[in-house]
PDB file of C-alpha atoms in Angstrom:
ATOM      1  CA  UNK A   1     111.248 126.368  85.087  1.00 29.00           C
ATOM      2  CA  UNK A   2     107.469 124.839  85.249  1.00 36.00           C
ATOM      3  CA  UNK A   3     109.120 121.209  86.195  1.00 38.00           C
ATOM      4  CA  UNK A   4     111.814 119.805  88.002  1.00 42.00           C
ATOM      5  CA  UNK A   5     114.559 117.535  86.118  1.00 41.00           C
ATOM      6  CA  UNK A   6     112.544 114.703  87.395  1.00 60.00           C
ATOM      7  CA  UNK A   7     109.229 114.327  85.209  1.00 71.00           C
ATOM      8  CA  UNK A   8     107.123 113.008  88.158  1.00 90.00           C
ATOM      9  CA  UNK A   9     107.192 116.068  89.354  1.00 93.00           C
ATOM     10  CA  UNK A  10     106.450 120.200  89.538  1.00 94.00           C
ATOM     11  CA  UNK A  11     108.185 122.962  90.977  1.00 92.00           C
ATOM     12  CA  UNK A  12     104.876 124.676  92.638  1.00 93.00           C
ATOM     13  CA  UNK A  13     105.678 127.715  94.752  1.00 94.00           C
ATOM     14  CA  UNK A  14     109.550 126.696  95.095  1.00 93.00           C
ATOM     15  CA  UNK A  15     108.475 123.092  96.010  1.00 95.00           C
ATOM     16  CA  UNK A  16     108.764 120.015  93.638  1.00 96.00           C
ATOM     17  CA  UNK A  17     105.533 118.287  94.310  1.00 97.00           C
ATOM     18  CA  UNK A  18     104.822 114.897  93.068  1.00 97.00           C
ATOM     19  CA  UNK A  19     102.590 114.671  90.182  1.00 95.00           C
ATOM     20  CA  UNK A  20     102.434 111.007  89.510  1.00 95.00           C
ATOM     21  CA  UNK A  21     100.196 107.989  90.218  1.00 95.00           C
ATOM     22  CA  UNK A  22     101.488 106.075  93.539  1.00 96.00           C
ATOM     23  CA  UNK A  23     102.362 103.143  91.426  1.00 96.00           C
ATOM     24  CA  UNK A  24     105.109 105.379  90.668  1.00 95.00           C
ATOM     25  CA  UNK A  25     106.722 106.244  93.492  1.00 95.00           C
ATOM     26  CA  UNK A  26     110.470 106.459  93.521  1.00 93.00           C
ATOM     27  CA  UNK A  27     112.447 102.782  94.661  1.00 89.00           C
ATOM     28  CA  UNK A  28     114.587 103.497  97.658  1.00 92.00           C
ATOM     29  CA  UNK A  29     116.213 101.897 100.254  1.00 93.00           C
ATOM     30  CA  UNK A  30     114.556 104.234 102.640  1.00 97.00           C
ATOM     31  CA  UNK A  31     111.807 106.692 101.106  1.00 98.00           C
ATOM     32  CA  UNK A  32     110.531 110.344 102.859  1.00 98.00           C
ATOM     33  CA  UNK A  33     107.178 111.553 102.381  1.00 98.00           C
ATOM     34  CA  UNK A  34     105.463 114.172 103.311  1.00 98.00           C
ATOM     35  CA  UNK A  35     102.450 116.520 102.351  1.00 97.00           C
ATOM     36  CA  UNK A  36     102.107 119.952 101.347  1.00 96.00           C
ATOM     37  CA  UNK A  37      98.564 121.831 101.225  1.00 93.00           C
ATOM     38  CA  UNK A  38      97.802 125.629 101.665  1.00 93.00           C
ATOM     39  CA  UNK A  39      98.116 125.569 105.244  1.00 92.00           C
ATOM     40  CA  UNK A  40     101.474 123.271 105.727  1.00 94.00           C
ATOM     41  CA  UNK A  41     102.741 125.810 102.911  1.00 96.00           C
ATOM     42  CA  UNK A  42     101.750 129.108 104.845  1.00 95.00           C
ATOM     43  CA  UNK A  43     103.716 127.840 108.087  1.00 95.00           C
ATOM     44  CA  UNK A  44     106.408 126.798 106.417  1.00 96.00           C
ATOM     45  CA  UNK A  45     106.875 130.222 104.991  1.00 95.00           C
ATOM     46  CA  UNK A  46     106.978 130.815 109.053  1.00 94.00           C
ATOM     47  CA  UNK A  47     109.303 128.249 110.029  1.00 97.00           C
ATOM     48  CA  UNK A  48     112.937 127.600 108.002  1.00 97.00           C
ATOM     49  CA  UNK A  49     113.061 123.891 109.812  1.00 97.00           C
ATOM     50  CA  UNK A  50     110.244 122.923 108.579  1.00 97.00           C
ATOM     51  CA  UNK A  51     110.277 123.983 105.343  1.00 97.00           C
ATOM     52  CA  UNK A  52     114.052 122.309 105.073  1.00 98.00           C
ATOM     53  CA  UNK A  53     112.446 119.241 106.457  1.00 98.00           C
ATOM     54  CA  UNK A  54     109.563 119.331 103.231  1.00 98.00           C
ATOM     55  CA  UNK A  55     112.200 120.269 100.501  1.00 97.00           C
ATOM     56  CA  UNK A  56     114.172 117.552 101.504  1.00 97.00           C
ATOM     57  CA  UNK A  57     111.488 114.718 101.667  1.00 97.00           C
ATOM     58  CA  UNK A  58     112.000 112.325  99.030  1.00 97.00           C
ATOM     59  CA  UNK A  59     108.477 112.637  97.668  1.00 97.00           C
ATOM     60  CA  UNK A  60     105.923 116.274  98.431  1.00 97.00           C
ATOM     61  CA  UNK A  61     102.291 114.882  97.918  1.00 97.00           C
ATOM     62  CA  UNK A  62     100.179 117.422  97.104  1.00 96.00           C
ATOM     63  CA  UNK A  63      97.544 117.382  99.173  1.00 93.00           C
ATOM     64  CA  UNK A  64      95.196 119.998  99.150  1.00 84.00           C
ATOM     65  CA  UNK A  65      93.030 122.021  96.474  1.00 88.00           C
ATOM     66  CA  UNK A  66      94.895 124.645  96.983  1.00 90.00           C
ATOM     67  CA  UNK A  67      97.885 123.186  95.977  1.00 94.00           C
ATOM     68  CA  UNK A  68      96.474 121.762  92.733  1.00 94.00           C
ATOM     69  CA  UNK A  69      94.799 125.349  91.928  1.00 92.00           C
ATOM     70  CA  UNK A  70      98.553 126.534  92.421  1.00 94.00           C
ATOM     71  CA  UNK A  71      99.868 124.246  89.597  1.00 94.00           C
ATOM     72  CA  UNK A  72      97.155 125.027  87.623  1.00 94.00           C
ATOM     73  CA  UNK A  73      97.264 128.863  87.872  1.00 92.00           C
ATOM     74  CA  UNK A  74     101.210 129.709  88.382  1.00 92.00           C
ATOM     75  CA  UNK A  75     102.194 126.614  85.969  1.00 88.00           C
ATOM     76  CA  UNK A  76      99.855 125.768  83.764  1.00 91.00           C
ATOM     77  CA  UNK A  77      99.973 122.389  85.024  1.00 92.00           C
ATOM     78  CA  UNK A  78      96.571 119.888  85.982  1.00 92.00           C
ATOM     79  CA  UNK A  79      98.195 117.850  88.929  1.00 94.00           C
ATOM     80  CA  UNK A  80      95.742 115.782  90.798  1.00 93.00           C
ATOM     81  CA  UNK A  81      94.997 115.599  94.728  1.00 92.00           C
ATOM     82  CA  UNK A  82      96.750 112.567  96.647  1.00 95.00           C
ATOM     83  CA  UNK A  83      95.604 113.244 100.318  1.00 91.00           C
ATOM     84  CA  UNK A  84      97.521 111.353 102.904  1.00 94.00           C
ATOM     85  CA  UNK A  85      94.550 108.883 103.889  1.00 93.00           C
ATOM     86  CA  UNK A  86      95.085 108.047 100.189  1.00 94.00           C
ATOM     87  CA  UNK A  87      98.463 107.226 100.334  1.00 97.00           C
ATOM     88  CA  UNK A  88      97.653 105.296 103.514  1.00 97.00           C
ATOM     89  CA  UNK A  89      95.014 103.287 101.938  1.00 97.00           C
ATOM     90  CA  UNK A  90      97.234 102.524  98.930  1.00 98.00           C
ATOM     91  CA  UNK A  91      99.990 101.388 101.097  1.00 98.00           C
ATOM     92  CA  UNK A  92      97.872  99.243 103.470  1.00 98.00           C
ATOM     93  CA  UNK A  93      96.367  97.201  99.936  1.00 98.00           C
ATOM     94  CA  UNK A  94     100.104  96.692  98.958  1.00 98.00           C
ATOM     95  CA  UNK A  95     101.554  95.791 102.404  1.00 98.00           C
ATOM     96  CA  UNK A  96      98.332  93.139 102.197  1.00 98.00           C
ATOM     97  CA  UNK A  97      99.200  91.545  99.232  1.00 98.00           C
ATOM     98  CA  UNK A  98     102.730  91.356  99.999  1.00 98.00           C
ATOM     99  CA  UNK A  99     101.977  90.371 103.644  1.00 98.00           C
ATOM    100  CA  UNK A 100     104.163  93.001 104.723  1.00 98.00           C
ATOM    101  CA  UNK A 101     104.089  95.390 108.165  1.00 98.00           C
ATOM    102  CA  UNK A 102     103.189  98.797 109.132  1.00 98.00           C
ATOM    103  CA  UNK A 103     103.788 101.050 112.105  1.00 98.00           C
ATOM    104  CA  UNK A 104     101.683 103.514 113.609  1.00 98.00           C
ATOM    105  CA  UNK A 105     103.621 106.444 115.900  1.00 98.00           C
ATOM    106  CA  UNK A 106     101.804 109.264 117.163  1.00 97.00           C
ATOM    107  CA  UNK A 107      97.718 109.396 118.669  1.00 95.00           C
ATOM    108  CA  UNK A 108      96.332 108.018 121.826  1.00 96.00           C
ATOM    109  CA  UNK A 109      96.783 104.143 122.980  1.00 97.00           C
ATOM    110  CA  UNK A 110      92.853 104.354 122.678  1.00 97.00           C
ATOM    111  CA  UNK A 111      93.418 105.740 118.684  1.00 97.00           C
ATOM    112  CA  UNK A 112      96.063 103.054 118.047  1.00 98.00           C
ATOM    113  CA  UNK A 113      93.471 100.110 119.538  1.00 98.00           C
ATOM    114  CA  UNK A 114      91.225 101.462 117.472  1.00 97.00           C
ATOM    115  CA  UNK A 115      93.901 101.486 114.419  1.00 98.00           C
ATOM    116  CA  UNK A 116      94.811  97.582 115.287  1.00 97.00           C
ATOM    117  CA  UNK A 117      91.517  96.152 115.258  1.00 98.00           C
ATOM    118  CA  UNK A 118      90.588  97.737 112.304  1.00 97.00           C
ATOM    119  CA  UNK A 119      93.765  96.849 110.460  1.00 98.00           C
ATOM    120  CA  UNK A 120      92.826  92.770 111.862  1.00 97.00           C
ATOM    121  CA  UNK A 121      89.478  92.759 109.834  1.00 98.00           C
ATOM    122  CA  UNK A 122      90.491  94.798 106.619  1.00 98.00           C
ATOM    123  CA  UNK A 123      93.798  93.935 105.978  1.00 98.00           C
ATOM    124  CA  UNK A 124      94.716  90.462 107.681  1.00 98.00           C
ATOM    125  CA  UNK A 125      97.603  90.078 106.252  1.00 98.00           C
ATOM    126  CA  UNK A 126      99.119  92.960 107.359  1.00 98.00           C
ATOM    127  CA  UNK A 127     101.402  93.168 110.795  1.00 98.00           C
ATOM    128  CA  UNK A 128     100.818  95.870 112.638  1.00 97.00           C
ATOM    129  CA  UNK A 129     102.748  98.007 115.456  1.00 98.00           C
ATOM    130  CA  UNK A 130     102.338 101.014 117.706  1.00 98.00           C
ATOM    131  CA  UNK A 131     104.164 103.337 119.870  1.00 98.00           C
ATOM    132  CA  UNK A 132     102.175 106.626 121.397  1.00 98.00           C
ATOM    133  CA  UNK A 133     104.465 108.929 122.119  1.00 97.00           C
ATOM    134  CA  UNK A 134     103.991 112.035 125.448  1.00 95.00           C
ATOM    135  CA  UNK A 135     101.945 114.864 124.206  1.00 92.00           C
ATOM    136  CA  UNK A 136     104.383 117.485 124.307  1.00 92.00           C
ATOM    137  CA  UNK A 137     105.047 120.623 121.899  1.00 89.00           C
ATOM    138  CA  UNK A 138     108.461 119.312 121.720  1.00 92.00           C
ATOM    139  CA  UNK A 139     110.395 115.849 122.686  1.00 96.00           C
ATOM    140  CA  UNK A 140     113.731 115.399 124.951  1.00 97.00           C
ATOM    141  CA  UNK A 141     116.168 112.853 123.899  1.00 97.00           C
ATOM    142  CA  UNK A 142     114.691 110.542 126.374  1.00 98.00           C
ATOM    143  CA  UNK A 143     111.538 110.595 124.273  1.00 98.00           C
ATOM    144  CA  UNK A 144     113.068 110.676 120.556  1.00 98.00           C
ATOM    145  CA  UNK A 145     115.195 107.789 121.385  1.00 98.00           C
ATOM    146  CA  UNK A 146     112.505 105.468 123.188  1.00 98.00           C
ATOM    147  CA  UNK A 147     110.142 106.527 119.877  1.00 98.00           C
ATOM    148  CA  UNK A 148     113.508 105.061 118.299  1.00 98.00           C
ATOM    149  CA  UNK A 149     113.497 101.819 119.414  1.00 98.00           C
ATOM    150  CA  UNK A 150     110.225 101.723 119.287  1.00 98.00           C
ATOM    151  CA  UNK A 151     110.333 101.729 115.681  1.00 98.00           C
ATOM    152  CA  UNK A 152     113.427  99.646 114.909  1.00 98.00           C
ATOM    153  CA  UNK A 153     112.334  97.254 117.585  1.00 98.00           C
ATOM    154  CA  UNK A 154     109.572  96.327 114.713  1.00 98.00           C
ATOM    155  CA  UNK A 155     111.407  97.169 111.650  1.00 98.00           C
ATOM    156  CA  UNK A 156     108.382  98.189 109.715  1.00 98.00           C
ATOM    157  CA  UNK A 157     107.816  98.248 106.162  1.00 98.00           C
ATOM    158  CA  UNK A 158     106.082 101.517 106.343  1.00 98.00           C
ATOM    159  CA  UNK A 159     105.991 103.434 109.058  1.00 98.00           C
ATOM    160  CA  UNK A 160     103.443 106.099 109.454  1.00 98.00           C
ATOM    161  CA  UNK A 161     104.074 108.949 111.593  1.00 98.00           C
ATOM    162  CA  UNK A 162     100.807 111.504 112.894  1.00 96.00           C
ATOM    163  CA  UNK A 163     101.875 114.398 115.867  1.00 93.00           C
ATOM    164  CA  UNK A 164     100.359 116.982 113.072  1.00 89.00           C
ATOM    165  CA  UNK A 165     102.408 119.149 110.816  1.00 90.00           C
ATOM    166  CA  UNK A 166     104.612 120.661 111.308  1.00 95.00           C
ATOM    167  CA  UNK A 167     105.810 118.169 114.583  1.00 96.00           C
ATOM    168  CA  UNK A 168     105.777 115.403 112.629  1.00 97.00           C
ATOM    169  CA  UNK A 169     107.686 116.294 109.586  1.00 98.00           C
ATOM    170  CA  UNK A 170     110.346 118.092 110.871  1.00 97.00           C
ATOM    171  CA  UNK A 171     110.668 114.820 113.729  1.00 98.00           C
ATOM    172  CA  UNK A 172     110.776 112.190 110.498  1.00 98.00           C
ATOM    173  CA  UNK A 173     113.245 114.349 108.363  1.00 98.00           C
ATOM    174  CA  UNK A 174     115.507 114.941 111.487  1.00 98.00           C
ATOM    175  CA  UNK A 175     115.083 111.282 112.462  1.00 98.00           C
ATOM    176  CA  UNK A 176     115.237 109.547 109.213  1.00 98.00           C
ATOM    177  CA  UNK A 177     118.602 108.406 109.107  1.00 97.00           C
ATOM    178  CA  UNK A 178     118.069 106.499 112.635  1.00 98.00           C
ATOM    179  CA  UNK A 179     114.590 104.814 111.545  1.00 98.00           C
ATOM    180  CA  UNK A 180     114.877 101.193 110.618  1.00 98.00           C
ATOM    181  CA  UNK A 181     111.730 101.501 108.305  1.00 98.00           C
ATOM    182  CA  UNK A 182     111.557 101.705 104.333  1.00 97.00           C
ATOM    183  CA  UNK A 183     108.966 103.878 103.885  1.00 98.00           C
ATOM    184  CA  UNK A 184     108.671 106.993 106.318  1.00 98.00           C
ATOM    185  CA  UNK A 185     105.502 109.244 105.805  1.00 97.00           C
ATOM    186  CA  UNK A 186     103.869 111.863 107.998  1.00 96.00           C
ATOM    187  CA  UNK A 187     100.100 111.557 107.283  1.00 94.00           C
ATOM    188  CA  UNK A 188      98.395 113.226 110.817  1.00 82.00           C
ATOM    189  CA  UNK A 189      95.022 113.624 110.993  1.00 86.00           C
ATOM    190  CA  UNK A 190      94.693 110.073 109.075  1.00 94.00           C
ATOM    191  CA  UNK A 191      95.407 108.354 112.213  1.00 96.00           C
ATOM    192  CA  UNK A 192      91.861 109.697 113.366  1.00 93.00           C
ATOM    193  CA  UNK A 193      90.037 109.174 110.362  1.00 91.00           C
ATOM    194  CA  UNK A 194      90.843 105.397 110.055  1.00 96.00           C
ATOM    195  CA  UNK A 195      90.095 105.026 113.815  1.00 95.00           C
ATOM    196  CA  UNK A 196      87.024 106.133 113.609  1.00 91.00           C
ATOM    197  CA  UNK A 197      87.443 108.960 116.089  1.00 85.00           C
ATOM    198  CA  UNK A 198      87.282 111.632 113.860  1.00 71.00           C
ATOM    199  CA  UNK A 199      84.960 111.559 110.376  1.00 65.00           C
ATOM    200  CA  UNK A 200      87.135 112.295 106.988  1.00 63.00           C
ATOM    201  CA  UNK A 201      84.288 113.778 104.677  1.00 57.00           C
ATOM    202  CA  UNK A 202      82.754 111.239 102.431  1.00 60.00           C
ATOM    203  CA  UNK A 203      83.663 110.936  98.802  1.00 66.00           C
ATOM    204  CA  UNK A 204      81.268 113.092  97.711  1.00 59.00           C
ATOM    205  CA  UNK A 205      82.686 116.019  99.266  1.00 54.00           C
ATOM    206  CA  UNK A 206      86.689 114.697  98.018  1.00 58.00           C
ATOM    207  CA  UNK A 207      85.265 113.981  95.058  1.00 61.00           C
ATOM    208  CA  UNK A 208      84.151 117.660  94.557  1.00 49.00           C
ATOM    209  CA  UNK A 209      87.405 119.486  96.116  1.00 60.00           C
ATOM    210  CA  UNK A 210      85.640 120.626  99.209  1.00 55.00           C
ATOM    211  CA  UNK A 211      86.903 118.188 101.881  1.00 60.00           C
ATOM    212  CA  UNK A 212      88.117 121.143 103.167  1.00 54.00           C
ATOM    213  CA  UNK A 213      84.475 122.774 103.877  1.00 51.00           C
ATOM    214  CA  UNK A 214      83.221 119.477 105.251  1.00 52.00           C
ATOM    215  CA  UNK A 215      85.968 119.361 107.721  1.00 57.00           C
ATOM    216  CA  UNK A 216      85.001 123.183 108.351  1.00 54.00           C
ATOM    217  CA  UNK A 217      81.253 122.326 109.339  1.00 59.00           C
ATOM    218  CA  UNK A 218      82.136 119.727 111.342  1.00 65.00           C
ATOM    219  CA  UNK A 219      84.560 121.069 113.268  1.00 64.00           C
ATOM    220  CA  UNK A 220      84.314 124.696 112.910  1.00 62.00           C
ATOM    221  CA  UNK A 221      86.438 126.336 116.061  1.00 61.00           C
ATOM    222  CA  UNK A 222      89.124 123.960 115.025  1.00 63.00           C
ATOM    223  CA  UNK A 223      89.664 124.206 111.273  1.00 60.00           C
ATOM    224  CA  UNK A 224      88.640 127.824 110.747  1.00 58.00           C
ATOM    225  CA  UNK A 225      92.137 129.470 111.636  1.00 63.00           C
ATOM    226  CA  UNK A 226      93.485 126.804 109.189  1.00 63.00           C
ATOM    227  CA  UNK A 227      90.941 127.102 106.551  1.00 57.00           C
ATOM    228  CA  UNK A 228      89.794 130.843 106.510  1.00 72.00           C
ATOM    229  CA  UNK A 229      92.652 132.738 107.999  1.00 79.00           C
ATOM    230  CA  UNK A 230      95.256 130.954 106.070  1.00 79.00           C
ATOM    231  CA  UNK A 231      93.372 130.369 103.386  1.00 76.00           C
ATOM    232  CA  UNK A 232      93.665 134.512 102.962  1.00 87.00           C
ATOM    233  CA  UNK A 233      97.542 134.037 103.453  1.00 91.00           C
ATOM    234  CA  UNK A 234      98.105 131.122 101.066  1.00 91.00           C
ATOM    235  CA  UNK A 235      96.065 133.079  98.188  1.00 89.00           C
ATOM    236  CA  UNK A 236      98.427 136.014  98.906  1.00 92.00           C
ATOM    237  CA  UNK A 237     101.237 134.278  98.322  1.00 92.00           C
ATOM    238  CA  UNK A 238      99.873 133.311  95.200  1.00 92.00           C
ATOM    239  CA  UNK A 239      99.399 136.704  94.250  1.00 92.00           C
ATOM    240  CA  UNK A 240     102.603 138.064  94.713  1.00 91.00           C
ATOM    241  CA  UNK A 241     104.272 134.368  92.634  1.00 90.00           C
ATOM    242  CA  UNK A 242     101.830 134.999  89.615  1.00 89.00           C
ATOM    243  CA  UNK A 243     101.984 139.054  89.438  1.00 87.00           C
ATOM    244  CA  UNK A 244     105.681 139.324  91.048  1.00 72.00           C
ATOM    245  CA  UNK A 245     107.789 136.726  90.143  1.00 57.00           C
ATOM    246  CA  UNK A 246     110.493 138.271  91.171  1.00 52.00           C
ATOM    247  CA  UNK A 247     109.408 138.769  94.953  1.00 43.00           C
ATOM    248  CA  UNK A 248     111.114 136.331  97.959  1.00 44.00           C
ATOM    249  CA  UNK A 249     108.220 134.352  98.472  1.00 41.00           C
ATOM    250  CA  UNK A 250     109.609 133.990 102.420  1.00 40.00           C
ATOM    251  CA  UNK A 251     109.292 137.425 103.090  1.00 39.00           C
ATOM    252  CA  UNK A 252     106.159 138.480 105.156  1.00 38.00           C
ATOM    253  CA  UNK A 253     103.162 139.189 103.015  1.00 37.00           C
ATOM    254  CA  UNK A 254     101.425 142.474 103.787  1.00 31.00           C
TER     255      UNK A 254
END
């Protein structure tokens, strides 16, 4: 089926991603977000726990060309791109107006400083909270449960969540349950881009569906395995969902 029994969304490459304005989102007493582009779909392909952790998020933004060329081409379906800086933004304006609170886990203390002050002269209204968790690969129980309380310590309205993908979704899906927070989103490389420490692409670029390249040129050595190499992968897969339907998407493509 092209859609999922829930309008607001489309079943794109076995994954029901969102296809509705944020002003839509779903009410919940506790919401899961995440993000899907072509290279969070490749390694998820990869890895079964993380791909559990996506299909059972409470909302899949689609964020990523990629994505939306999927919808278009396999479905027959124009979906636009919500990247997670988006979703950020559009959650900061709200928790403004409402005078609401936020949480930032994940980055450097110097990227969460960074974070604060910013937050203190664009959105005033909004309280704000931090935790930087140990740069690991993976977290003990000493760690998960400090990040914990941490978290529920502040009771955030939103908490946002950035140890890149797939760390962080497969830590807020396993987690969610235990978070004292209403809305739970994994948004990574976001944390940088509002700090400052890393430059998102201007509007130009987003505006023409080639973030992507910009983030290639200006950090080449870092983005090309993502962007070249799995952009090869990710339009493999698409070949073998539009020409063979029938064929387990999971299995490795030759």
């Amino acid at each position: 089926m092209m859609t999922t029994t829930d309008q607001s969304e489309v079943l794109c490459l076995g994954y029901p991603v969102y296809n509705s304005t944020l002003e839509n989102l779903p009410v919940k007493t506790k919401l899961l977000v995440s993000t899907i582009n072509q290279y969070s779909y490749c390694i998820s392909e990869e890895d079964a726990v993380f791909k559990n952790a996506l299909l059972e998020s409470d909302v899949i933004l689609p964020d990523g060309v990629g994505i939306v060329a999927a919808a278009k081409w396999l479905n027959g379906v124009s979906i636009k791109k919500i990247a997670g800086a988006d979703f950020h933004d559009f959650q900061l304006k709200r928790l403004n107006e409402i005078h609401g609170s936020c949480f930032y886990l994940g980055a450097s203390d110097e990227t969460l400083s960074k974070i604060g002050e910013r937050l203190k002269k664009e959105y005033p209204n909004v309280t704000f909270g931090s935790y930087s968790p140990p740069y690991k690969p993976t977290f003990t129980e000493e760690d998960t449960a400090a990040m914990i309380e941490a978290v529920n310590s502040f009771k955030p309205d939103v908490l946002f969540v950035g140890m890149t993908a797939p760390k962080q979704e497969k830590w807020s899906h396993a987690n969610k349950n235990l978070l004292d927070a209403k809305i739970i989103c994994s948004i990574g490389a976001v944390f940088d881009f509002y700090a400052g420490t890393v430059e998102r692409p201007n509007k130009i670029w987003q505006d023409l569906g080639l973030e992507w390249l910009g983030r290639l040129l200006k950090e080449p050595k870092r983005m090309a395995n993502r962007y070249i190499y799995y952009g090869a992968v990710f339009t493999k897969y698409l070949v073998k969902a539009k020409f063979a339907p029938k064929y387990e998407i999971s299995e490795e493509v030759r």
